[in-house]
Short mmCIF file of C-alpha atoms in Angstrom, two decimals:
data_model
loop_
_atom_site.label_atom_id
_atom_site.label_comp_id
_atom_site.label_asym_id
_atom_site.label_seq_id
_atom_site.Cartn_x
_atom_site.Cartn_y
_atom_site.Cartn_z
CA UNK A 69 80.40 107.67 120.75
CA UNK A 70 78.12 105.58 118.22
CA UNK A 71 79.09 102.09 116.97
CA UNK A 72 79.69 103.89 113.76
CA UNK A 73 82.27 106.43 115.39
CA UNK A 74 83.79 103.44 117.42
CA UNK A 75 84.29 101.22 114.30
CA UNK A 76 86.14 104.06 112.55
CA UNK A 77 88.20 104.85 115.69
CA UNK A 78 92.17 104.21 115.20
CA UNK A 79 93.52 100.81 116.75
CA UNK A 80 95.84 102.81 118.80
CA UNK A 81 92.89 104.54 120.47
CA UNK A 82 91.00 101.44 120.69
CA UNK A 83 93.83 99.77 122.75
CA UNK A 84 93.68 102.80 124.94
CA UNK A 85 89.61 102.56 125.49
CA UNK A 86 90.32 98.91 126.29
CA UNK A 87 92.99 99.81 128.80
CA UNK A 88 90.64 102.31 130.24
CA UNK A 89 87.88 100.30 130.46
CA UNK A 90 85.70 102.17 128.41
CA UNK A 91 84.96 99.02 125.66
CA UNK A 92 85.82 95.44 126.05
CA UNK A 93 87.55 93.22 123.58
CA UNK A 94 84.38 91.53 123.29
CA UNK A 95 82.24 94.67 122.44
CA UNK A 96 84.75 95.66 119.83
CA UNK A 97 84.79 92.01 118.02
CA UNK A 98 80.88 91.86 118.20
CA UNK A 99 80.77 95.25 116.39
CA UNK A 100 83.06 94.27 113.53
CA UNK A 101 81.25 90.73 113.25
CA UNK A 102 78.00 92.88 112.93
CA UNK A 103 79.44 95.07 110.44
CA UNK A 104 80.95 92.26 108.52
CA UNK A 105 77.81 90.51 108.45
CA UNK A 106 76.02 93.73 107.24
CA UNK A 107 78.31 95.10 104.33
CA UNK A 108 80.58 91.98 103.47
CA UNK A 109 78.11 90.66 101.32
CA UNK A 110 78.24 94.01 99.35
CA UNK A 111 81.83 94.36 99.41
CA UNK A 112 83.57 90.89 99.08
CA UNK A 113 86.33 91.96 101.54
CA UNK A 114 86.60 88.99 103.72
CA UNK A 115 86.84 85.35 102.07
CA UNK A 116 86.34 83.78 105.36
CA UNK A 117 85.26 85.22 108.80
CA UNK A 118 86.54 83.62 112.14
CA UNK A 119 83.43 84.19 114.17
CA UNK A 120 83.73 81.32 116.53
CA UNK A 121 87.49 81.80 117.00
CA UNK A 122 87.27 85.83 117.33
CA UNK A 123 84.57 85.42 119.71
CA UNK A 124 86.51 82.85 122.06
CA UNK A 125 89.66 85.06 122.07
CA UNK A 126 87.68 88.10 122.56
CA UNK A 127 85.49 86.65 125.63
CA UNK A 128 89.08 85.20 127.01
CA UNK A 129 90.81 88.79 126.76
CA UNK A 130 87.65 90.44 128.36
CA UNK A 131 87.84 88.01 131.34
CA UNK A 132 91.65 88.44 131.34
CA UNK A 133 91.10 92.27 132.02
CA UNK A 134 89.03 91.88 135.21
CA UNK A 135 92.35 89.88 136.48
CA UNK A 136 95.10 92.51 135.59
CA UNK A 137 96.20 95.06 138.27
CA UNK A 138 98.12 97.09 135.85
CA UNK A 139 97.35 97.64 132.51
CA UNK A 140 100.68 98.45 131.33
CA UNK A 141 101.55 94.77 131.51
CA UNK A 142 99.19 93.91 128.50
CA UNK A 143 100.71 93.78 125.10
CA UNK A 144 99.97 96.97 123.01
CA UNK A 145 97.27 96.16 121.21
CA UNK A 146 95.53 93.86 123.48
CA UNK A 147 91.91 93.16 122.60
CA UNK A 148 92.04 95.21 119.34
CA UNK A 149 90.67 93.44 115.92
CA UNK A 150 92.41 93.05 112.84
CA UNK A 151 92.28 91.13 109.55
CA UNK A 152 94.93 89.22 107.88
CA UNK A 153 95.24 88.84 104.34
CA UNK A 154 94.42 85.28 102.84
CA UNK A 155 97.77 84.80 101.02
CA UNK A 156 98.97 84.37 104.84
CA UNK A 157 98.51 81.47 107.01
CA UNK A 158 96.75 81.70 110.51
CA UNK A 159 96.48 78.26 112.22
CA UNK A 160 93.13 76.89 112.26
CA UNK A 161 91.74 79.28 109.22
CA UNK A 162 91.43 78.30 105.54
CA UNK A 163 94.34 79.63 103.54
CA UNK A 164 93.05 79.86 99.76
CA UNK A 165 95.47 82.03 97.99
CA UNK A 166 92.57 83.17 95.99
CA UNK A 167 91.74 79.53 94.33
CA UNK A 168 88.44 77.62 94.92
CA UNK A 169 90.70 74.31 95.34
CA UNK A 170 92.25 75.44 98.45
CA UNK A 171 88.57 76.68 100.07
CA UNK A 172 88.60 73.48 102.67
CA UNK A 173 92.16 74.00 103.30
CA UNK A 174 92.76 74.90 106.82
CA UNK A 175 96.20 75.99 107.72
CA UNK A 176 97.94 74.05 110.40
CA UNK A 177 100.57 76.93 111.67
CA UNK A 178 100.95 80.44 111.91
CA UNK A 179 103.10 82.55 109.52
CA UNK A 180 105.74 84.22 111.24
CA UNK A 181 103.86 87.85 111.11
CA UNK A 182 100.78 86.28 112.37
CA UNK A 183 102.56 84.91 115.12
CA UNK A 184 103.62 88.45 116.14
CA UNK A 185 100.17 89.85 115.59
CA UNK A 186 98.83 87.43 118.14
CA UNK A 187 101.79 88.19 120.51
CA UNK A 188 100.75 91.78 120.19
CA UNK A 189 97.06 91.04 121.52
CA UNK A 190 95.39 91.56 118.50
CA UNK A 191 92.27 89.41 117.62
CA UNK A 192 92.06 88.01 114.42
CA UNK A 193 88.43 88.47 112.53
CA UNK A 194 89.23 86.86 109.35
CA UNK A 195 90.98 86.46 106.16
CA UNK A 196 90.63 89.13 103.75
CA UNK A 197 90.18 88.81 99.58
CA UNK A 198 93.24 88.70 97.43
CA UNK A 199 93.36 88.12 93.76
CA UNK A 200 94.04 84.64 92.60
CA UNK A 201 97.67 83.73 94.10
CA UNK A 202 98.06 87.38 94.83
CA UNK A 203 99.28 87.75 90.94
CA UNK A 204 97.06 90.67 89.91
CA UNK A 205 96.10 94.58 90.93
CA UNK A 206 92.57 93.90 91.05
CA UNK A 207 90.62 91.29 93.22
CA UNK A 208 88.05 89.27 91.36
CA UNK A 209 89.54 85.63 91.64
CA UNK A 210 87.22 83.06 90.03
CA UNK A 211 84.90 81.25 92.65
CA UNK A 212 84.50 84.20 94.61
CA UNK A 213 82.56 87.20 94.74
CA UNK A 214 84.63 90.40 93.58
CA UNK A 215 85.91 92.68 95.94
CA UNK A 216 84.35 96.29 95.61
CA UNK A 217 85.69 99.55 96.58
CA UNK A 218 83.16 101.13 99.50
CA UNK A 219 83.55 104.17 97.76
CA UNK A 220 81.99 103.15 94.97
CA UNK A 221 80.62 99.64 94.42
CA UNK A 222 81.05 99.41 90.59
CA UNK A 223 84.99 99.90 91.08
CA UNK A 224 87.77 97.54 92.40
CA UNK A 225 89.35 98.18 95.65
CA UNK A 226 92.65 97.28 93.69
CA UNK A 227 94.96 94.12 94.52
CA UNK A 228 96.10 92.20 95.31
CA UNK A 229 95.42 93.35 99.11
CA UNK A 230 92.33 94.54 97.88
CA UNK A 231 90.19 92.98 100.49
CA UNK A 232 92.23 94.48 103.39
CA UNK A 233 92.29 97.91 101.81
CA UNK A 234 88.46 97.78 101.42
CA UNK A 235 87.80 96.42 104.98
CA UNK A 236 89.79 99.32 106.75
CA UNK A 237 88.21 101.76 104.52
CA UNK A 238 84.78 100.48 105.10
CA UNK A 239 85.25 100.13 109.03
CA UNK A 240 85.11 96.35 108.61
CA UNK A 241 88.08 96.21 110.96
CA UNK A 242 90.39 98.96 112.32
CA UNK A 243 93.62 97.94 110.85
CA UNK A 244 94.86 95.15 108.24
CA UNK A 245 97.93 93.06 107.31
CA UNK A 246 98.88 93.03 103.63
CA UNK A 247 101.62 92.12 101.30
CA UNK A 248 103.16 93.75 98.47
CA UNK A 249 105.20 92.53 95.70
CA UNK A 250 104.47 94.97 93.00
CA UNK A 251 102.04 97.34 94.72
CA UNK A 252 100.11 95.10 96.28
CA UNK A 253 99.64 97.26 99.35
CA UNK A 254 100.23 100.94 98.04
CA UNK A 255 97.63 100.38 95.08
CA UNK A 256 94.78 99.23 97.12
CA UNK A 257 95.53 101.67 100.00
CA UNK A 258 95.32 104.54 97.33
CA UNK A 259 92.26 103.15 95.65
CA UNK A 260 90.44 102.85 98.91
CA UNK A 261 91.76 106.17 100.40
CA UNK A 262 93.67 104.57 103.20
CA UNK A 263 97.37 104.37 104.33
CA UNK A 264 99.65 101.59 102.98
CA UNK A 265 103.38 100.87 104.09
CA UNK A 266 105.50 98.71 102.04
CA UNK A 267 108.49 98.24 104.41
CA UNK A 268 112.34 97.54 103.25
CA UNK A 269 113.46 94.36 102.19
CA UNK A 270 114.53 92.53 105.20
CA UNK A 271 112.30 94.47 107.90
CA UNK A 272 109.29 91.91 108.26
CA UNK A 273 109.90 88.24 107.69
CA UNK A 274 108.24 85.50 105.60
CA UNK A 275 109.28 82.88 108.04
CA UNK A 276 108.50 79.96 107.88
CA UNK A 277 107.98 79.54 104.14
CA UNK A 278 110.13 82.40 102.28
CA UNK A 279 108.82 84.89 99.65
CA UNK A 280 109.47 82.61 96.81
CA UNK A 281 110.45 85.77 94.35
CA UNK A 282 113.84 86.77 95.22
CA UNK A 283 112.88 89.64 97.73
CA UNK A 284 110.42 91.46 95.62
CA UNK A 285 107.68 90.99 98.11
CA UNK A 286 106.96 92.56 101.72
CA UNK A 287 104.53 91.95 104.52
CA UNK A 288 103.09 95.58 105.11
CA UNK A 289 100.27 97.41 107.12
CA UNK A 290 97.28 99.02 105.85
CA UNK A 291 95.38 101.29 108.18
CA UNK A 292 93.49 104.82 108.43
CA UNK A 293 96.18 106.46 110.07
CA UNK A 294 99.90 106.82 109.42
CA UNK A 295 100.41 106.09 113.04
CA UNK A 296 98.20 103.04 112.97
CA UNK A 297 100.29 101.75 109.97
CA UNK A 298 103.48 102.74 111.73
CA UNK A 299 102.50 100.76 114.91
CA UNK A 300 101.52 97.68 112.99
CA UNK A 301 104.91 97.78 111.26
CA UNK A 302 106.64 97.63 114.81
CA UNK A 303 104.19 94.61 115.36
CA UNK A 304 105.38 92.73 112.76
CA UNK A 305 109.32 93.64 112.26
CA UNK A 306 112.10 91.91 113.10
CA UNK A 307 114.18 88.96 112.35
CA UNK A 308 113.30 85.47 112.53
CA UNK A 309 116.23 82.90 112.64
CA UNK A 310 116.82 81.60 109.31
CA UNK A 311 115.72 84.56 107.45
CA UNK A 312 117.71 85.14 104.17
CA UNK A 313 118.07 88.79 104.63
CA UNK A 314 117.14 91.32 107.20
CA UNK A 315 117.54 94.79 108.86
CA UNK A 316 118.65 95.38 112.31
CA UNK A 317 115.86 96.80 114.66
CA UNK A 318 115.19 100.96 114.10
CA UNK A 319 116.84 103.39 116.66
CA UNK A 320 113.16 104.31 117.54
CA UNK A 321 109.88 102.67 117.24
CA UNK A 322 108.03 103.55 113.86
CA UNK A 323 105.23 104.81 115.94
CA UNK A 324 107.77 106.77 118.09
CA UNK A 325 109.17 108.38 114.50
CA UNK A 326 105.61 109.84 113.83
CA UNK A 327 106.69 112.40 116.32
CA UNK A 328 110.52 112.67 115.50
CA UNK A 329 111.97 116.33 114.26
CA UNK A 330 112.70 116.35 110.57
CA UNK A 331 115.48 118.78 109.21
CA UNK A 332 115.32 120.18 105.86
CA UNK A 333 114.88 117.05 103.44
CA UNK A 334 115.86 117.04 99.85
CA UNK A 335 112.69 115.97 98.02
CA UNK A 336 112.23 114.64 94.25
CA UNK A 337 108.93 114.19 92.73
CA UNK A 338 107.78 113.28 89.35
CA UNK A 339 104.53 112.71 87.58
CA UNK A 340 106.11 110.71 84.54
CA UNK A 341 107.38 107.17 84.68
CA UNK A 342 110.22 106.44 82.09
CA UNK A 343 109.44 104.71 79.97
CA UNK A 344 105.66 104.88 80.09
CA UNK A 345 105.22 108.63 80.11
CA UNK A 346 103.06 110.85 81.98
CA UNK A 347 100.38 109.76 84.62
CA UNK A 348 96.74 110.59 84.48
CA UNK A 349 96.17 114.35 85.19
CA UNK A 350 94.15 113.80 88.37
CA UNK A 351 97.51 111.91 89.60
CA UNK A 352 99.85 114.76 88.42
CA UNK A 353 97.58 117.11 90.37
CA UNK A 354 97.94 114.82 93.66
CA UNK A 355 101.83 114.75 93.15
CA UNK A 356 102.05 118.49 92.57
CA UNK A 357 99.88 119.47 95.42
CA UNK A 358 101.95 117.23 97.86
CA UNK A 359 105.07 118.96 96.64
CA UNK A 360 103.60 122.51 97.00
CA UNK A 361 102.99 121.31 100.87
CA UNK A 362 106.32 120.01 101.15
CA UNK A 363 107.82 123.00 99.86
CA UNK A 364 105.66 125.16 102.35
CA UNK A 365 106.94 122.81 105.13
CA UNK A 366 110.43 124.27 104.35
CA UNK A 367 111.90 121.08 102.53
CA UNK A 368 113.90 121.55 99.27
CA UNK A 369 111.58 120.32 96.36
CA UNK A 370 112.56 119.53 92.82
CA UNK A 371 111.61 117.40 89.72
CA UNK A 372 113.73 114.38 89.63
CA UNK A 373 113.00 110.65 88.85
CA UNK A 374 115.19 107.45 88.85
CA UNK A 375 115.38 105.76 85.22
CA UNK A 376 113.29 102.73 85.17
CA UNK A 377 113.87 101.71 81.61
CA UNK A 378 114.94 98.06 81.16
CA UNK A 379 113.18 97.06 84.48
CA UNK A 380 109.81 95.84 83.01
CA UNK A 381 111.11 92.94 81.44
CA UNK A 382 113.18 91.23 84.06
CA UNK A 383 110.66 92.16 86.97
CA UNK A 384 107.93 90.72 84.59
CA UNK A 385 109.84 87.52 84.49
CA UNK A 386 110.34 87.05 88.21
CA UNK A 387 106.43 88.37 89.12
CA UNK A 388 105.70 85.63 86.43
CA UNK A 389 107.68 82.88 88.05
CA UNK A 390 105.61 83.72 91.45
CA UNK A 391 102.57 82.02 90.00
CA UNK A 392 104.13 78.40 89.59
CA UNK A 393 106.05 78.96 92.68
CA UNK A 394 103.02 78.70 94.69
CA UNK A 395 102.83 74.94 93.75
CA UNK A 396 99.16 75.42 93.01
CA UNK A 397 98.33 73.16 89.72
CA UNK A 398 98.45 75.35 86.91
CA UNK A 399 95.22 73.63 85.42
CA UNK A 400 93.45 74.85 88.59
CA UNK A 401 94.50 78.43 87.73
CA UNK A 402 92.50 81.11 86.05
CA UNK A 403 93.13 81.42 81.92
CA UNK A 404 95.01 84.66 82.94
CA UNK A 405 97.39 82.99 85.34
CA UNK A 406 97.77 79.83 83.23
CA UNK A 407 98.74 82.42 80.63
CA UNK A 408 101.42 83.92 83.14
CA UNK A 409 102.90 80.63 84.13
CA UNK A 410 103.35 79.79 80.54
CA UNK A 411 105.54 82.79 79.97
CA UNK A 412 107.52 81.92 83.11
CA UNK A 413 110.58 80.28 80.99
CA UNK A 414 113.39 78.45 82.33
CA UNK A 415 115.39 78.56 85.59
CA UNK A 416 118.52 80.16 83.65
CA UNK A 417 115.76 82.68 82.27
CA UNK A 418 114.83 83.73 85.80
CA UNK A 419 118.13 84.05 87.28
CA UNK A 420 119.45 86.08 84.40
CA UNK A 421 116.12 88.40 84.93
CA UNK A 422 117.07 88.44 88.77
CA UNK A 423 120.52 89.64 87.74
CA UNK A 424 119.34 92.33 85.32
CA UNK A 425 116.76 93.56 88.22
CA UNK A 426 119.67 93.79 90.39
CA UNK A 427 121.59 95.74 87.94
CA UNK A 428 118.86 98.28 87.27
CA UNK A 429 118.06 98.50 91.20
CA UNK A 430 121.43 99.48 91.84
CA UNK A 431 120.67 102.51 89.78
CA UNK A 432 117.71 103.19 91.39
CA UNK A 433 118.91 103.27 94.98
CA UNK A 434 121.95 105.35 93.71
CA UNK A 435 119.26 108.07 92.86
CA UNK A 436 118.65 108.24 96.75
CA UNK A 437 122.45 109.44 97.27
CA UNK A 438 121.49 112.70 96.12
CA UNK A 439 117.63 112.82 97.58
CA UNK A 440 116.17 111.61 100.63
CA UNK A 441 112.27 111.10 99.67
CA UNK A 442 110.95 110.69 96.14
CA UNK A 443 107.24 111.81 95.49
CA UNK A 444 105.46 109.74 92.77
CA UNK A 445 101.75 108.62 91.97
CA UNK A 446 100.98 105.29 93.22
CA UNK A 447 99.42 104.24 90.05
CA UNK A 448 99.19 105.90 86.77
CA UNK A 449 95.26 106.45 86.48
CA UNK A 450 92.39 106.19 88.90
CA UNK A 451 90.86 102.77 89.99
CA UNK A 452 89.27 100.91 86.95
CA UNK A 453 85.70 99.35 87.12
CA UNK A 454 85.24 95.77 88.59
CA UNK A 455 85.59 93.44 85.57
CA UNK A 456 86.90 96.16 83.21
CA UNK A 457 89.48 94.16 81.50
CA UNK A 458 87.61 90.93 81.73
CA UNK A 459 87.17 90.46 77.81
CA UNK A 460 90.52 91.22 77.23
CA UNK A 461 93.18 88.91 76.23
CA UNK A 462 95.80 88.28 78.55
CA UNK A 463 98.45 89.91 76.37
CA UNK A 464 96.06 93.00 76.35
CA UNK A 465 95.36 92.65 80.18
CA UNK A 466 99.24 92.38 80.78
CA UNK A 467 99.75 95.86 79.12
CA UNK A 468 97.01 97.34 80.81
CA UNK A 469 98.51 96.24 84.11
CA UNK A 470 102.04 97.29 83.26
CA UNK A 471 100.49 100.70 82.46
CA UNK A 472 98.64 101.09 85.66
CA UNK A 473 100.76 100.02 88.39
CA UNK A 474 104.09 101.31 87.01
CA UNK A 475 105.26 103.48 89.87
CA UNK A 476 105.09 100.65 92.45
CA UNK A 477 107.47 97.45 91.05
CA UNK A 478 110.78 99.57 90.75
CA UNK A 479 110.88 99.63 94.86
CA UNK A 480 109.95 96.01 95.08
CA UNK A 481 112.66 95.10 92.48
CA UNK A 482 115.15 97.49 94.70
CA UNK A 483 113.55 96.94 97.94
CA UNK A 484 113.32 100.65 98.79
CA UNK A 485 110.61 101.36 101.46
CA UNK A 486 107.43 103.12 100.48
CA UNK A 487 104.30 104.60 101.73
CA UNK A 488 101.03 105.47 100.28
CA UNK A 489 99.13 108.14 101.72
CA UNK A 490 95.73 109.55 100.36
CA UNK A 491 95.55 113.11 98.82
CA UNK A 492 91.90 113.57 98.30
CA UNK A 493 89.19 112.30 95.55
CA UNK A 494 88.50 112.74 91.82
CA UNK A 495 85.62 113.89 90.21
CA UNK A 496 83.89 110.58 90.45
CA UNK A 497 84.56 110.63 94.14
CA UNK A 498 87.04 107.70 94.38
CA UNK A 499 90.28 108.32 96.41
CA UNK A 500 93.49 109.46 94.87
CA UNK A 501 96.80 109.25 96.77
CA UNK A 502 100.64 109.68 96.56
CA UNK A 503 103.65 107.43 97.56
CA UNK A 504 106.48 108.51 99.13
CA UNK A 505 109.56 106.47 98.48
CA UNK A 506 112.82 106.44 100.82
CA UNK A 507 116.29 105.61 101.16
CA UNK A 508 117.30 101.99 102.23
CA UNK A 509 115.69 101.02 105.53
CA UNK A 510 114.50 104.64 105.99
CA UNK A 511 111.02 104.01 106.73
CA UNK A 512 111.24 106.22 109.77
CA UNK A 513 111.74 109.40 107.52
CA UNK A 514 108.91 108.64 105.35
CA UNK A 515 106.61 107.97 108.38
CA UNK A 516 107.72 111.17 110.34
CA UNK A 517 106.95 113.08 106.87
CA UNK A 518 103.68 111.36 105.76
CA UNK A 519 102.33 112.37 109.38
CA UNK A 520 103.16 115.83 108.84
CA UNK A 521 101.34 115.43 105.37
CA UNK A 522 98.48 113.97 106.93
CA UNK A 523 98.13 116.62 109.42
CA UNK A 524 97.54 119.33 106.78
CA UNK A 525 95.00 117.40 105.05
CA UNK A 526 92.21 116.08 107.24
CA UNK A 527 89.71 115.98 104.67
CA UNK A 528 91.35 112.49 103.69
CA UNK A 529 89.61 110.70 106.47
CA UNK A 530 86.14 110.75 105.30
CA UNK A 531 83.80 107.89 105.34
CA UNK A 532 82.36 106.00 102.34
CA UNK A 533 78.86 106.88 102.54
CA UNK A 534 77.78 103.27 101.74
CA UNK A 535 78.80 102.06 105.35
CA UNK A 536 77.87 105.04 107.48
#
């Protein structure tokens, strides 16, 4: 196995190689640090690299392996590297939120999700790029190099988890954590040709700080395979005392769900998002091809889509409030985020928006009384160029954002689980994908179904030429 092959080996397999003594945690960490040094200057996928911390952890874990009699005693991802999005606190590392004024602010604690990642044996390589305060679907915060798509450096990897998706796609880590408040895991995963899971509301804790946006955001997983993404979701999931909402543990692990039998499912699909109309042709083709393959598997597949009309305005109000909720001085933010903050309105208007969002969400969830899965585009058109909207007014930029990401926010509002899955490439060689949306707390069904779709499309695991 070459170093490049090892870098692109799934995290689950890397954990097995470590247990078998075929590779050490130190060798893996040194491999990824070398790749980060080589490719990150072009990609901008990491804001900060935890070189000393990662090497120290890797050396300690490599030494620990010589003293372990039974590898079964080790945590599941012992010695496997991972990257953490820079909206998430890792003790001893910067947590910038994509703002230059926080570049030197070192987090004094681990977020709950990071504590669980460490307990699972992962070694943290660094913090990945995010849009400023995570508010935008492209990763170009002022004061940082823009994150770029490893399939074509002229294009964005999406946002706000753009750095995590680009790092996974480029083999700068085997797996990464992200977060999704309006498509911020699913969109970058689709732009970069990887897998992204946005779990159901309450599946993964936001302890100790809370999510600040009335439950629309979720910590999620980004990986090159469904199994890896499912296994990371297992690691991150679970109640932490004081969580305002939570789900019971699943009957079987999400990794085990990849092999669970599926009966005939009733599946809906749509290539249009009411009230915004049809997606671009290449995105429509991805949905139709997925629907065809699901029908060939024996599922009952038919056109259908919830009515999302009326959701844009209240969701926009809750999303806008998230900018000021960070506590970062508005004057320190970019003009776009300053404008967003100025639109956020009063507390009463926010609560009215929450109530309206909840009413429409009930209708969306009601759709799934008749269907178990919904297939939609992830975004309404393929990825945009870096800086493509830089010269537009904030109002024009917002309208472009709404039009692009429209298939994602309804499931943040309703708290339904969704998984983005690559399907192929457009005429420019850029990845295209679909999302599968499920019933409340039904991630296992989506994971099982996505695993079967993945198996029928081996071409999606190509590697960007730039990084091989």
